[in-house]
Coordinates of C-alpha atoms in Angstrom, one line a residue:
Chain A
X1 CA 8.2 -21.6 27.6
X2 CA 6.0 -18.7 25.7
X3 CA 4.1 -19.5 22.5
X4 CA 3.6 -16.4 20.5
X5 CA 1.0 -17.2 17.4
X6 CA 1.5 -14.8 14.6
X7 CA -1.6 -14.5 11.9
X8 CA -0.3 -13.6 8.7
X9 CA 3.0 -13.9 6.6
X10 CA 2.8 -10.7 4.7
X11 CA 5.3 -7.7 5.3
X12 CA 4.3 -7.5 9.4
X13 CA 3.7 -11.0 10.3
X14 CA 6.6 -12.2 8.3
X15 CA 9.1 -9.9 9.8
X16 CA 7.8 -10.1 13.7
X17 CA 8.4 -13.9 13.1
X18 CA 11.3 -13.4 12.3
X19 CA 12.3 -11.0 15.2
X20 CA 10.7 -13.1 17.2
X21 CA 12.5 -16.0 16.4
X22 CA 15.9 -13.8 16.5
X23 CA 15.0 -12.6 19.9
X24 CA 13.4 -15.2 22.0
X25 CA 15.1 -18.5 23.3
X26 CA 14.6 -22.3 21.4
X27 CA 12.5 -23.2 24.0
X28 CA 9.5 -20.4 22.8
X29 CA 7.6 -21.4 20.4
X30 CA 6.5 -19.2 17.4
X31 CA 3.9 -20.0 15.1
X32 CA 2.6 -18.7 11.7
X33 CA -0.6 -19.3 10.7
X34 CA -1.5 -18.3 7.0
X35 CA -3.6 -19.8 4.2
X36 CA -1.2 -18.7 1.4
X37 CA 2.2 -21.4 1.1
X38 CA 4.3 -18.5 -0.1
X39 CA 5.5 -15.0 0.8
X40 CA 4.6 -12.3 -1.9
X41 CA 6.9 -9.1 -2.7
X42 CA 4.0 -7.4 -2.9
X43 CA 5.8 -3.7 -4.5
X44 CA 7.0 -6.2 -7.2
X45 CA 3.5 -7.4 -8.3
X46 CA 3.4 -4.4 -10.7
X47 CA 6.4 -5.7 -13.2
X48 CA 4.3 -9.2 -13.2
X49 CA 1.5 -7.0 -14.1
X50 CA 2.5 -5.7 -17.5
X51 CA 4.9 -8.9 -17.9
X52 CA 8.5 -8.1 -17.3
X53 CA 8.5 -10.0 -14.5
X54 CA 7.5 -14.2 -14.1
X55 CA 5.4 -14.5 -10.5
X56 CA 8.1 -16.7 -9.7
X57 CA 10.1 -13.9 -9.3
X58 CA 7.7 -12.1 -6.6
X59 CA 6.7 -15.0 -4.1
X60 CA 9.0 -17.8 -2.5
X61 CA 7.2 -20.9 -0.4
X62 CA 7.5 -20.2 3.2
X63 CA 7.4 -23.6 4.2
X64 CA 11.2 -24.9 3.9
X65 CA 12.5 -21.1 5.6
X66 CA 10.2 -21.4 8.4
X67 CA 11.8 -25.3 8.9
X68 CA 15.1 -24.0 8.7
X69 CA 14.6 -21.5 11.2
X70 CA 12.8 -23.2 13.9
X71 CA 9.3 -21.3 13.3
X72 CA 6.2 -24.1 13.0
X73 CA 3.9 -23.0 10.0
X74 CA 0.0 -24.0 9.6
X75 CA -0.8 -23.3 5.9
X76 CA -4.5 -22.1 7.4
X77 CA -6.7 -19.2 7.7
X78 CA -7.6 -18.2 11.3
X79 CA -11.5 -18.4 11.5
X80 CA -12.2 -16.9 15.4
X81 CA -10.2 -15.7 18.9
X82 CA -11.1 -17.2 22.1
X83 CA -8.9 -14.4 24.0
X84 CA -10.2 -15.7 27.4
X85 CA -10.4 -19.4 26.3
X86 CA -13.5 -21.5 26.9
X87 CA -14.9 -22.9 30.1
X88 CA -12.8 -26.3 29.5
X89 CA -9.9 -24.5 28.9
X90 CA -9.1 -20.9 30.1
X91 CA -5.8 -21.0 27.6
X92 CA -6.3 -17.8 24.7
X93 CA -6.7 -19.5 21.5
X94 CA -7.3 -19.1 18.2
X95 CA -9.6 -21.4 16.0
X96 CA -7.9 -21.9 12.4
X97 CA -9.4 -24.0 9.6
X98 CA -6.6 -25.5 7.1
X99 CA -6.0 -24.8 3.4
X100 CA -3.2 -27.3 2.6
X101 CA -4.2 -29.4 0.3
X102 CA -4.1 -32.9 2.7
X103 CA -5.9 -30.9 5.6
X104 CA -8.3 -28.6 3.4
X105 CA -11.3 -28.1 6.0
X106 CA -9.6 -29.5 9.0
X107 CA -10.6 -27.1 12.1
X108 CA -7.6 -26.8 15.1
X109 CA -7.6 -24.7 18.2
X110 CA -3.8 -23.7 18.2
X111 CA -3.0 -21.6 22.1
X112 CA -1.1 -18.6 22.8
X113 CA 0.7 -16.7 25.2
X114 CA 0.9 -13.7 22.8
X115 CA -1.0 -13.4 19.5
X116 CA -0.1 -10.7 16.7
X117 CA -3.2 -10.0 14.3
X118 CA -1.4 -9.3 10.9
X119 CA -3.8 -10.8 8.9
X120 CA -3.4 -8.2 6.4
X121 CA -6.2 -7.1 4.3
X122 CA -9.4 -8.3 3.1
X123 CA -9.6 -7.7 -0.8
X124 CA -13.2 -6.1 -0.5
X125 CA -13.6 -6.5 -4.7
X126 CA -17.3 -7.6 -3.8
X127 CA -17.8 -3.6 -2.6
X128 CA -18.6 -2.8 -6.0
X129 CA -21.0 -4.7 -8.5
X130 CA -18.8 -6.6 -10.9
X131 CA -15.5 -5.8 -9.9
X132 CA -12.2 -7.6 -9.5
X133 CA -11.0 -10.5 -11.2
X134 CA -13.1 -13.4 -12.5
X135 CA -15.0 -10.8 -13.1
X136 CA -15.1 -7.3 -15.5
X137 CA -11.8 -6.1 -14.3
X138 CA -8.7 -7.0 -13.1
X139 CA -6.2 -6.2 -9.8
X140 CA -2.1 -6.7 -9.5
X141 CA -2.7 -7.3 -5.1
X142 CA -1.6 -10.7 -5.5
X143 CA 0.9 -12.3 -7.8
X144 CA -1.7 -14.6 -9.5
X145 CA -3.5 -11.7 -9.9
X146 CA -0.6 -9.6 -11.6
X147 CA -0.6 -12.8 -13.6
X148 CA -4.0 -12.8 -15.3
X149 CA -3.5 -8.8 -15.9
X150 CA -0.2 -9.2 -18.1
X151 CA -1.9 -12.1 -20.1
X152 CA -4.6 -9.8 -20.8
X153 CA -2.4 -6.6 -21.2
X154 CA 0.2 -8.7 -23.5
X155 CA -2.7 -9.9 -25.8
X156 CA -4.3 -6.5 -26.2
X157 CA -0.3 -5.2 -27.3
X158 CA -0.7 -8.1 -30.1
X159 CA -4.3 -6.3 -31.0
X160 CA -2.7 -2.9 -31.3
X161 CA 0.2 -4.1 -33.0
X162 CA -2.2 -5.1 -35.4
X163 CA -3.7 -1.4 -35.9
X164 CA -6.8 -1.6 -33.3
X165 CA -7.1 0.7 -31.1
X166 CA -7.5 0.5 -27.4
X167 CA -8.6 2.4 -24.0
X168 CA -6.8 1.3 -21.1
X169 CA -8.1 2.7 -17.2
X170 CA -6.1 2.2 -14.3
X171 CA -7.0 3.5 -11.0
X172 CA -9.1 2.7 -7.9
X173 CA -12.7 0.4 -8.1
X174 CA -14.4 2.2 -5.2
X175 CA -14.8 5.5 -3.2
X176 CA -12.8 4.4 -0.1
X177 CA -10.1 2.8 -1.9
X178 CA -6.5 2.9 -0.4
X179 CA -3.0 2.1 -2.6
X180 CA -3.7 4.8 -5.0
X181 CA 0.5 4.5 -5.3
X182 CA 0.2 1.2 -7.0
X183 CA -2.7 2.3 -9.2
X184 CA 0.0 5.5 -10.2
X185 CA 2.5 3.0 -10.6
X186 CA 0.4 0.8 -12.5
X187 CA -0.6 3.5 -14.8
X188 CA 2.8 5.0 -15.8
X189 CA 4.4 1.4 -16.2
X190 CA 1.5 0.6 -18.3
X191 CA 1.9 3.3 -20.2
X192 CA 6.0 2.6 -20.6
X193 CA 5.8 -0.6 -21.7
X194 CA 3.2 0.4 -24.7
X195 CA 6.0 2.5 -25.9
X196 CA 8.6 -0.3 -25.5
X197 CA 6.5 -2.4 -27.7
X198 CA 5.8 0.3 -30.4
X199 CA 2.3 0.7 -29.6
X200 CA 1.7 4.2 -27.8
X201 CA -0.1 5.9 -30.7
X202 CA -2.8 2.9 -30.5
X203 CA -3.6 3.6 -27.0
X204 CA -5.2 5.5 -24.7
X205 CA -4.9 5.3 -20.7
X206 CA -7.0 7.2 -17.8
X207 CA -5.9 6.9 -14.7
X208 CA -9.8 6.6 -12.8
X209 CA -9.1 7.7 -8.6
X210 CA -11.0 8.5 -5.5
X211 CA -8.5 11.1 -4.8
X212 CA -9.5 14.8 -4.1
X213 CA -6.1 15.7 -6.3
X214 CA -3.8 13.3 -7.8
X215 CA -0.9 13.0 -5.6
X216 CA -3.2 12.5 -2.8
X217 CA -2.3 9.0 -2.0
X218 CA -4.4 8.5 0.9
X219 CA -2.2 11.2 2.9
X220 CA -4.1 14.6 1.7
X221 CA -0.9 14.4 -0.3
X222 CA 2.2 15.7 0.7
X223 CA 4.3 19.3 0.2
X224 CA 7.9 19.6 -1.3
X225 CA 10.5 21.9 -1.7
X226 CA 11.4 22.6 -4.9
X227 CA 13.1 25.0 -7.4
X228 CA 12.3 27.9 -4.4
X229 CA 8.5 26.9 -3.7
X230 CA 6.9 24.5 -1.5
X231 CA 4.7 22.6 -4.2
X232 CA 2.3 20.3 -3.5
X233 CA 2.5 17.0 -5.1
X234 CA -0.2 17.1 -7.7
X235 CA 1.7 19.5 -9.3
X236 CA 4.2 16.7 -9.7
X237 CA 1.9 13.8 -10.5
X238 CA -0.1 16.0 -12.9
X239 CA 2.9 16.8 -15.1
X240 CA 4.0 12.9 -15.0
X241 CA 0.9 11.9 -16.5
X242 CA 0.6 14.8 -18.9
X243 CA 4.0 14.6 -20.0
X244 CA 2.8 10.9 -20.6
X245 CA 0.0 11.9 -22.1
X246 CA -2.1 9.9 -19.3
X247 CA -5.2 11.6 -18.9
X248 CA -6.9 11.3 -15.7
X249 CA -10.5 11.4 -13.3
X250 CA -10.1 12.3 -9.6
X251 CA -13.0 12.5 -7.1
X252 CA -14.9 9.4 -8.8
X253 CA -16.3 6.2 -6.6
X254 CA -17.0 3.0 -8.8
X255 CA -19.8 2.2 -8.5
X256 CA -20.4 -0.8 -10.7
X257 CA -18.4 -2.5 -13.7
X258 CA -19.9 -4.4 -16.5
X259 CA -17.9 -5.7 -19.1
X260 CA -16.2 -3.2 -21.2
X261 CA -17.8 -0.3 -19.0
X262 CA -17.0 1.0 -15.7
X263 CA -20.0 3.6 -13.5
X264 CA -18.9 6.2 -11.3
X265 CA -20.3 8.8 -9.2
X266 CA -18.2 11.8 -8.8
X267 CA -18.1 14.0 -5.7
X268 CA -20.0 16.5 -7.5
X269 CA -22.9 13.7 -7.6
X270 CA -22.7 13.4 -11.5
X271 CA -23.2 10.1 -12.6
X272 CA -20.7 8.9 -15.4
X273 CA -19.3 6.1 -17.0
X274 CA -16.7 5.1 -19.4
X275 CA -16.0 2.8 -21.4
X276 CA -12.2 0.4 -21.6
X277 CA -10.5 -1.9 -23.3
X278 CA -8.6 -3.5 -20.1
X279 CA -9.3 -2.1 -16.6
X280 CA -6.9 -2.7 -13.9
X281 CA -9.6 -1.1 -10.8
X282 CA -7.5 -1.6 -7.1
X283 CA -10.4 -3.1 -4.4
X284 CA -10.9 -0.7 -1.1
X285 CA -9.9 -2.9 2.0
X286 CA -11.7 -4.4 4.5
X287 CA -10.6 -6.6 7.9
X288 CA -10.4 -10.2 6.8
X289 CA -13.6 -11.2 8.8
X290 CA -12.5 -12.8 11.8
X291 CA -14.6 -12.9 15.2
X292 CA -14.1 -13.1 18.7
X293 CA -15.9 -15.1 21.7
X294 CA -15.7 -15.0 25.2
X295 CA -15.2 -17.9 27.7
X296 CA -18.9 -18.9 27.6
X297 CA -19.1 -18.6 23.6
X298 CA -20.7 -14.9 23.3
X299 CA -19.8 -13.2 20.4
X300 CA -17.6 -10.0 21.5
X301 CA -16.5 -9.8 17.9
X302 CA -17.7 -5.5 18.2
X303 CA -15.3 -5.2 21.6
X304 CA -11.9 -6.6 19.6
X305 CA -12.4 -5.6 16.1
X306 CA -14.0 -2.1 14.3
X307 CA -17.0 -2.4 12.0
X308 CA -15.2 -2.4 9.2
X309 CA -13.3 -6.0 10.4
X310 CA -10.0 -4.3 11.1
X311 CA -8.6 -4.9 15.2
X312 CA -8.9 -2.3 17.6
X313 CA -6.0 -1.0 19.2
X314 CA -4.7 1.6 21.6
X315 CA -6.1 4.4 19.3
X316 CA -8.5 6.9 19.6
X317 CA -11.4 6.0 18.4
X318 CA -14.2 8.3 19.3
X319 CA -15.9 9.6 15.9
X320 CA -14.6 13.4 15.6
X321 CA -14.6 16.2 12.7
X322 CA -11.9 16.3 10.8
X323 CA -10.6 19.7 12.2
X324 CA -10.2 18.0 15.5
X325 CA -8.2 14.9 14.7
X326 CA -4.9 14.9 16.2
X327 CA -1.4 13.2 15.4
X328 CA -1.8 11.3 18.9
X329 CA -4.8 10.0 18.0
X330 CA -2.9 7.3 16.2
X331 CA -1.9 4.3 17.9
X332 CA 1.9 3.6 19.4
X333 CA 2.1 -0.3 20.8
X334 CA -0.4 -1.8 18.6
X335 CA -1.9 -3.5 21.4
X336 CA -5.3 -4.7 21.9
X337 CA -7.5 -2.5 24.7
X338 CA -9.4 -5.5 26.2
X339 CA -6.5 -8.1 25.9
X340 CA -3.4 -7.4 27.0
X341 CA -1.5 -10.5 24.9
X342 CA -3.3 -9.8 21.8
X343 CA -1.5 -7.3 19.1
X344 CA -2.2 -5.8 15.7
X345 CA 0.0 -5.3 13.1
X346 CA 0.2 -3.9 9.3
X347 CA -3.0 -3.3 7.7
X348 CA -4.6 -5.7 10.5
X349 CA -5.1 -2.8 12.7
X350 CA -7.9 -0.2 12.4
X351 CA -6.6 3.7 12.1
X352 CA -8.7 6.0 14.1
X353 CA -9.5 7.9 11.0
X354 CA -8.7 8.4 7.5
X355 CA -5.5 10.6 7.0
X356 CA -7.2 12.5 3.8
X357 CA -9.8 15.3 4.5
X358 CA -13.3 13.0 4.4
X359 CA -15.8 14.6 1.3
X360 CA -19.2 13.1 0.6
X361 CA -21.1 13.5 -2.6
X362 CA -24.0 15.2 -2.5
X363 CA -25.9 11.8 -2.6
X364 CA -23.9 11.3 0.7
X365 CA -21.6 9.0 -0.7
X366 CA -17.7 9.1 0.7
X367 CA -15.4 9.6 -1.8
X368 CA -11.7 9.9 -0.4
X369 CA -8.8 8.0 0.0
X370 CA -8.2 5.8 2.9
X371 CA -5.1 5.7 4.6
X372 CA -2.5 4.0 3.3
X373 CA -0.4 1.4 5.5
X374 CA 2.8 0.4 2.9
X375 CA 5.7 -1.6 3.3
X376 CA 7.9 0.2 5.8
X377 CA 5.5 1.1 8.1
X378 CA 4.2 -2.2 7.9
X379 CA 7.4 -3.8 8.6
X380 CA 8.3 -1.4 11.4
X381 CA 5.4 -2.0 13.3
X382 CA 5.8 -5.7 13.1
X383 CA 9.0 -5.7 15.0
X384 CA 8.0 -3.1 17.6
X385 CA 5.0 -5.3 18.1
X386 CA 7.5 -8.3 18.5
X387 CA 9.8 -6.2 20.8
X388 CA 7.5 -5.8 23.3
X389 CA 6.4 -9.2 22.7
X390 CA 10.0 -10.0 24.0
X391 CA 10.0 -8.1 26.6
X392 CA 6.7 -9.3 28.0
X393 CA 7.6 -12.5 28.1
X394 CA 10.7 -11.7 29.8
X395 CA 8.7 -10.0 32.8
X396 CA 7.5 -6.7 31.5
X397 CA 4.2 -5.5 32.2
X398 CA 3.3 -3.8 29.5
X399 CA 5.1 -2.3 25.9
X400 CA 7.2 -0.1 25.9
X401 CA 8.7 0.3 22.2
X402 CA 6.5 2.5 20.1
X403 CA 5.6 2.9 16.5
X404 CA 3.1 5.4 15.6
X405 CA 2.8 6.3 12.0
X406 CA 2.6 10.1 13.3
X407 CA 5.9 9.7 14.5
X408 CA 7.7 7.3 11.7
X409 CA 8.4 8.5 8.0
X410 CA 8.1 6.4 5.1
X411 CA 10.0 6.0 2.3
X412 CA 8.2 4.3 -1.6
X413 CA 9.7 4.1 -4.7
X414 CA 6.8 4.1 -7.6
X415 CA 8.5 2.7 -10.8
X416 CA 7.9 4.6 -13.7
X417 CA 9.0 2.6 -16.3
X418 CA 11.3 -0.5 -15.7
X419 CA 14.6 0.1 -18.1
X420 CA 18.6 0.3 -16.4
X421 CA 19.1 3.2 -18.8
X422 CA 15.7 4.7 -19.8
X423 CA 13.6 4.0 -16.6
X424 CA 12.6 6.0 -14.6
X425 CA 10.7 5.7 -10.8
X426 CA 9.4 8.5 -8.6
X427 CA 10.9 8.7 -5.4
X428 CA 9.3 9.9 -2.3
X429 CA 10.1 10.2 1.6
X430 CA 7.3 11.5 3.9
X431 CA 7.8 12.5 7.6
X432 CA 5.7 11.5 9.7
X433 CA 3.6 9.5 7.5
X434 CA 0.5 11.1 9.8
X435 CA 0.7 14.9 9.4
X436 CA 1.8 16.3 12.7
X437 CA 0.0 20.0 12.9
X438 CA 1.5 20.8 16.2
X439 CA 5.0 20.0 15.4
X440 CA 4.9 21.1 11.8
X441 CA 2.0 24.3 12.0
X442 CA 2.2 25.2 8.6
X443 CA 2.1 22.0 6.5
X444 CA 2.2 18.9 9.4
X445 CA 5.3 17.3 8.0
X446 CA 9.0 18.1 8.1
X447 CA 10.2 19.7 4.7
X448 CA 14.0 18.9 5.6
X449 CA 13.0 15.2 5.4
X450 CA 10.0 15.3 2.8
X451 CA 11.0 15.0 -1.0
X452 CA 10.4 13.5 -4.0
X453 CA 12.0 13.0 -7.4
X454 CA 11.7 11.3 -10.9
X455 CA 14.4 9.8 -12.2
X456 CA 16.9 7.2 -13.4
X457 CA 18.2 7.1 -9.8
X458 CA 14.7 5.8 -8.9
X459 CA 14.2 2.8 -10.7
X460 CA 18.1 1.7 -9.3
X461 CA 16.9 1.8 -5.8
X462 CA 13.5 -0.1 -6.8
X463 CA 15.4 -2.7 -8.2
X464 CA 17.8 -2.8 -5.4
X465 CA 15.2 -2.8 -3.1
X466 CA 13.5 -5.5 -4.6
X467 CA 16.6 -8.5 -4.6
X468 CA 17.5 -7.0 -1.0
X469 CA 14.3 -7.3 0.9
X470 CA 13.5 -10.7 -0.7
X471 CA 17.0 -11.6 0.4
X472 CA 16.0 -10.9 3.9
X473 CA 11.9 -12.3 3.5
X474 CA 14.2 -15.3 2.8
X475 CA 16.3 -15.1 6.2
X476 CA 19.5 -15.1 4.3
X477 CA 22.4 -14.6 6.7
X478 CA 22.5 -11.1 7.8
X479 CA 19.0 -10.8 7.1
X480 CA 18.6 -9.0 10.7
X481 CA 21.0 -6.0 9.4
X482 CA 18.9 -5.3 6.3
X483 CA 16.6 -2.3 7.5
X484 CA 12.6 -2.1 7.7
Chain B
X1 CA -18.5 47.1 -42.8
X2 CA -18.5 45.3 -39.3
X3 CA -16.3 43.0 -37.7
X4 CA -17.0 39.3 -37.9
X5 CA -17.5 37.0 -34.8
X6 CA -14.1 35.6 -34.0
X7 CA -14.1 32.3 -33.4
X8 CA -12.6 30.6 -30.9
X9 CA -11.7 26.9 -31.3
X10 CA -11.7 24.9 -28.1
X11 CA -8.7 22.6 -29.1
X12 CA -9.3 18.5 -27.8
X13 CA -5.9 19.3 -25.3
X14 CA -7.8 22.2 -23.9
X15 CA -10.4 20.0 -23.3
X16 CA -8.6 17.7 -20.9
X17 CA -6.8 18.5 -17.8
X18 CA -3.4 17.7 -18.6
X19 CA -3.6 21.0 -20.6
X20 CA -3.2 22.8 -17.2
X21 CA -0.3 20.5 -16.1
X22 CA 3.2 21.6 -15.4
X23 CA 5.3 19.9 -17.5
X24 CA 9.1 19.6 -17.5
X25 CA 11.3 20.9 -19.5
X26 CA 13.9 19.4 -22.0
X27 CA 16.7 19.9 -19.1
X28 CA 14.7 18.5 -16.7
X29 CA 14.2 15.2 -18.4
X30 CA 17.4 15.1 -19.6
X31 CA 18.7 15.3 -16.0
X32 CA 16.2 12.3 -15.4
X33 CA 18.4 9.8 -17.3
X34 CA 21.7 11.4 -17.0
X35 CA 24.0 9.1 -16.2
X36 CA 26.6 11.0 -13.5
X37 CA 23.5 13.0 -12.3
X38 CA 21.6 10.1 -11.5
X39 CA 24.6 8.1 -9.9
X40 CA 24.4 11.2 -7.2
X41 CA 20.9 11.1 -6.8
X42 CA 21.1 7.7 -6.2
X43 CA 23.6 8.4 -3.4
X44 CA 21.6 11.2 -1.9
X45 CA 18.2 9.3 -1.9
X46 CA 19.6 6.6 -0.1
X47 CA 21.3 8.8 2.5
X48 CA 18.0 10.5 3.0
X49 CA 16.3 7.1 3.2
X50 CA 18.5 5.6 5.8
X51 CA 18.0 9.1 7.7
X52 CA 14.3 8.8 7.7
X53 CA 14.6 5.0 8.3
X54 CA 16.7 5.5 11.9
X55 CA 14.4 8.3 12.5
X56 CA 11.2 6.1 12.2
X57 CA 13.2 3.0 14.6
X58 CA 14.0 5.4 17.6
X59 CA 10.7 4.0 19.7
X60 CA 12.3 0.7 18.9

């Protein structure tokens, strides 16, 4: 009998428990350790976020699917690894300290065979002075968060509607931001819905990015073949927002947000600031924080996880220019280098690099996009990381299944306004996800396989893709032949 | 009799970026929300999507 302890019940976690589950026999054990009771549709967060859609819609409690399914969950957040055990007991465990309500601040050491890291991200709002909410500006990453946006975003439509005017900025809260696609899709949903509700003419909306060009979206954007050019894809995001009338900052790191005010520092080392109505600022990322000891209690927290809290893997790590980073830099099996039973998956893993060329201000302060790690991937790694899992546990020595991001393509849909007739949503497909120079010289990706469109056609496949992968988050029947 | 300065008038939408932007024309955004265009679009994105999505599962 194996236990496999999964850490996280996002996009990765949630669907290598579930492969796991598929895949091994009743007499495994899987468990899911997270501190949130529900799953969140994350892509969905934005419609709760300009209030078309009730949170409700976006999360579901994880509790009574992991019952019916045979998973065990712990409604807790892991706190430290003990990959070798401790002198009493030489057992891998984890330390996790519960957040349901009847244990709050209970501490358990919960075993493993096989641990997957997919703790997801760290919402790093406290990287910049006065940021996130609760404070001067708000975020749709979670669904209570999306929450507090619309209230505010529904209020300031009664304002308008009332003849005052107001400045909306959407975009990224700090130099090394990542999910510049949600702040886009933010931004052009934002601006749909102040047309629906007959206020456009009262408002103005800056989309406020680390991004060298818009379009960059953390992967030194992409190249598309279109009406007999290759264009690259700030041509395409400019014209959205200019057809939109959305006027727009690149190159600019938050530095600090007051109320009613945000401070940036562009790459050309001005200092600026403007001033809003409603900011809706995305937090960079960080690892969630959690440490590592060895068998006699020594911190090896440095050997299993990368300064910035994210788990090492079987990348490369060493610190080179950005002329020499290679597609194979990236890691395939998402397994720890020191500990053979300990995995990373999702955002929990730390990339060898950023994907985006790296530019520093001339106060020395980075300003680019980090790389992004959305949905698909996300998923796809999860169950490769399970796979091997699998196969370990059935006698194999080592993993075998692979899913480097240079080698996988991802597919996002960025609503552009959420109407069956009049919507619209910008639909893009990237291969590989990491540019790959020495398969693809001239522009590191595959053109036969890279596109992207705006249209009616787009907001369809949102939608569908909304009710069909919460249909499989919920482990409907058939939920295995729904893909990643 | 000379020639007076001419003036040129930097507009506000010169001012701003968006002033440099592609933008589409009316056929263009027509196409966007037309109906029978979009049903085929809708086809062909998914077909692409389930291309890229076997292609990103063959290490699995």
């Amino acid at each position: 009998m194996a236990r496999v302890v999964v850490l996280g019940a996002g996009i990765s976690g949630h669907t290598a428990a579930a492969f796991l589950r598929k895949w091994l026999g009743r007499n495994d054990q899987i468990v899911v350790v997270s501190p949130l009771p529900h799953y969140n549709w994350v892509p969905s967060n934005i419609w709760v976020g300009v209030g078309l859609l009730k949170p409700e819609k976006v999360v579901f409690p994880l509790a009574p699917v992991y019952r019916n399914h045979g998973i065990e969950f712990k409604q807790a957040r892991a706190v430290a690894l003990y990959p070798e055990g401790t002198d009493t007991d030489a057992s891998s465990a984890v330390e996790i300290e519960w957040t349901l309500e009847a244990k709050a601040g209970e501490r358990e050491r919960v075993t493993y065979d096989f641990l997957i890291n997919a703790t997801g991200p760290k919402l790093n709002f406290a990287a910049t002075d006065g940021l996130g909410p609760g404070k001067n500006s708000l975020s749709v990453c979670t669904a209570d968060h999306a929450r507090e946006t619309s209230r505010v975003f529904l209020e300031l439509i009664e304002r308008m509607k009332l003849g005052e005017r107001k400045r909306f900025v959407v975009g990224t809260g700090h130099g090394m931001c990542t999910c510049e696609g949600a702040a886009f899709e933010y931004a052009v949903n934002l601006e749909f819905e102040l047309r629906a509700h007959g206020v456009r003419d009262k408002a103005e909306v800056v989309y406020l990015s680390n991004e060298y060009e818009l379009g960059d979206f953390g992967m030194d954007g992409v190249r598309i073949r279109r009406s007999g050019y290759v264009t690259p894809s700030n041509i395409f995001t400019e014209s959205l927002f200019a057809e939109r009338g959305i006027d727009w900052i690149t190159r600019a790191h938050v530095k600090k947000v007051e109320p009613g005010r945000a401070f940036y520092e562009t790459l050309e080392g001005e200092e600026k600031e403007i001033s809003f109505d409603m900011a809706m600022l995305l937090p960079p990322f960080s690892g969630v924080g959690l440490k590592a000891f060895d068998r006699k209690g020594e911190d090896i927290t440095p050997r299993v996880f990368a300064p910035n809290g994210f788990m090492k893997v079987d990348a490369d790590y060493q610190q080179k220019p950005y002329e020499e980073w290679r597609s194979r830099d990236w890691p395939r099996y998402y397994q720890s280098p020191s500990f053979k039973n300990l995995f990373a998956a999702g955002i929990a893993f730390a990339p060898p690099h950023a994907v985006s060329r790296p530019r520093v201000s001339p106060k020395g302060t980075p300003i680019f996009a980090a790389p992004p790690r959305t949905g698909m991937p996300s998923a796809t790694i999860g169950k490769t990381v399970a796979r091997n899992i699998v196969d370990m546990i059935r006698g194999g020595d080592k993993p075998t299944h692979t899913a480097s991001m240079a080698e996988m393509g991802a597919a996002c849909v960025a609503s552009a306004g959420a109407n069956p007739f009049t919507g619209t949503a910008a639909s893009m497909i990237v291969f590989p996800i990491v540019p790959d120079f020495e398969r693809f010289p001239e522009y590191g990706r595959d053109l036969d396989y890279t596109m992207g469109e705006i249209g009616l056609a787009g907001h369809w496949i949102k939608i569908l893709l909304h009710h069909m992968f919460l249909y499989k988050a919920r482990l409907r029947p058939g939920w295995s032949l729904i893909p990643e | 009799m000379t020639e007076q300065p001419r003036e040129y008038a930097q507009t506000k939408a010169q001012m701003k970026p968006a002033f440099y932007a592609t933008k589409p024309t009316g056929a263009t955004l027509f196409l966007r929300t037309f109906f029978p265009w979009q049903v085929w679009r809708f086809l062909w994105i998914n077909f692409k999507m389930l291309i890229i999505i076997h292609k990103s599962h063959k290490g699995l």
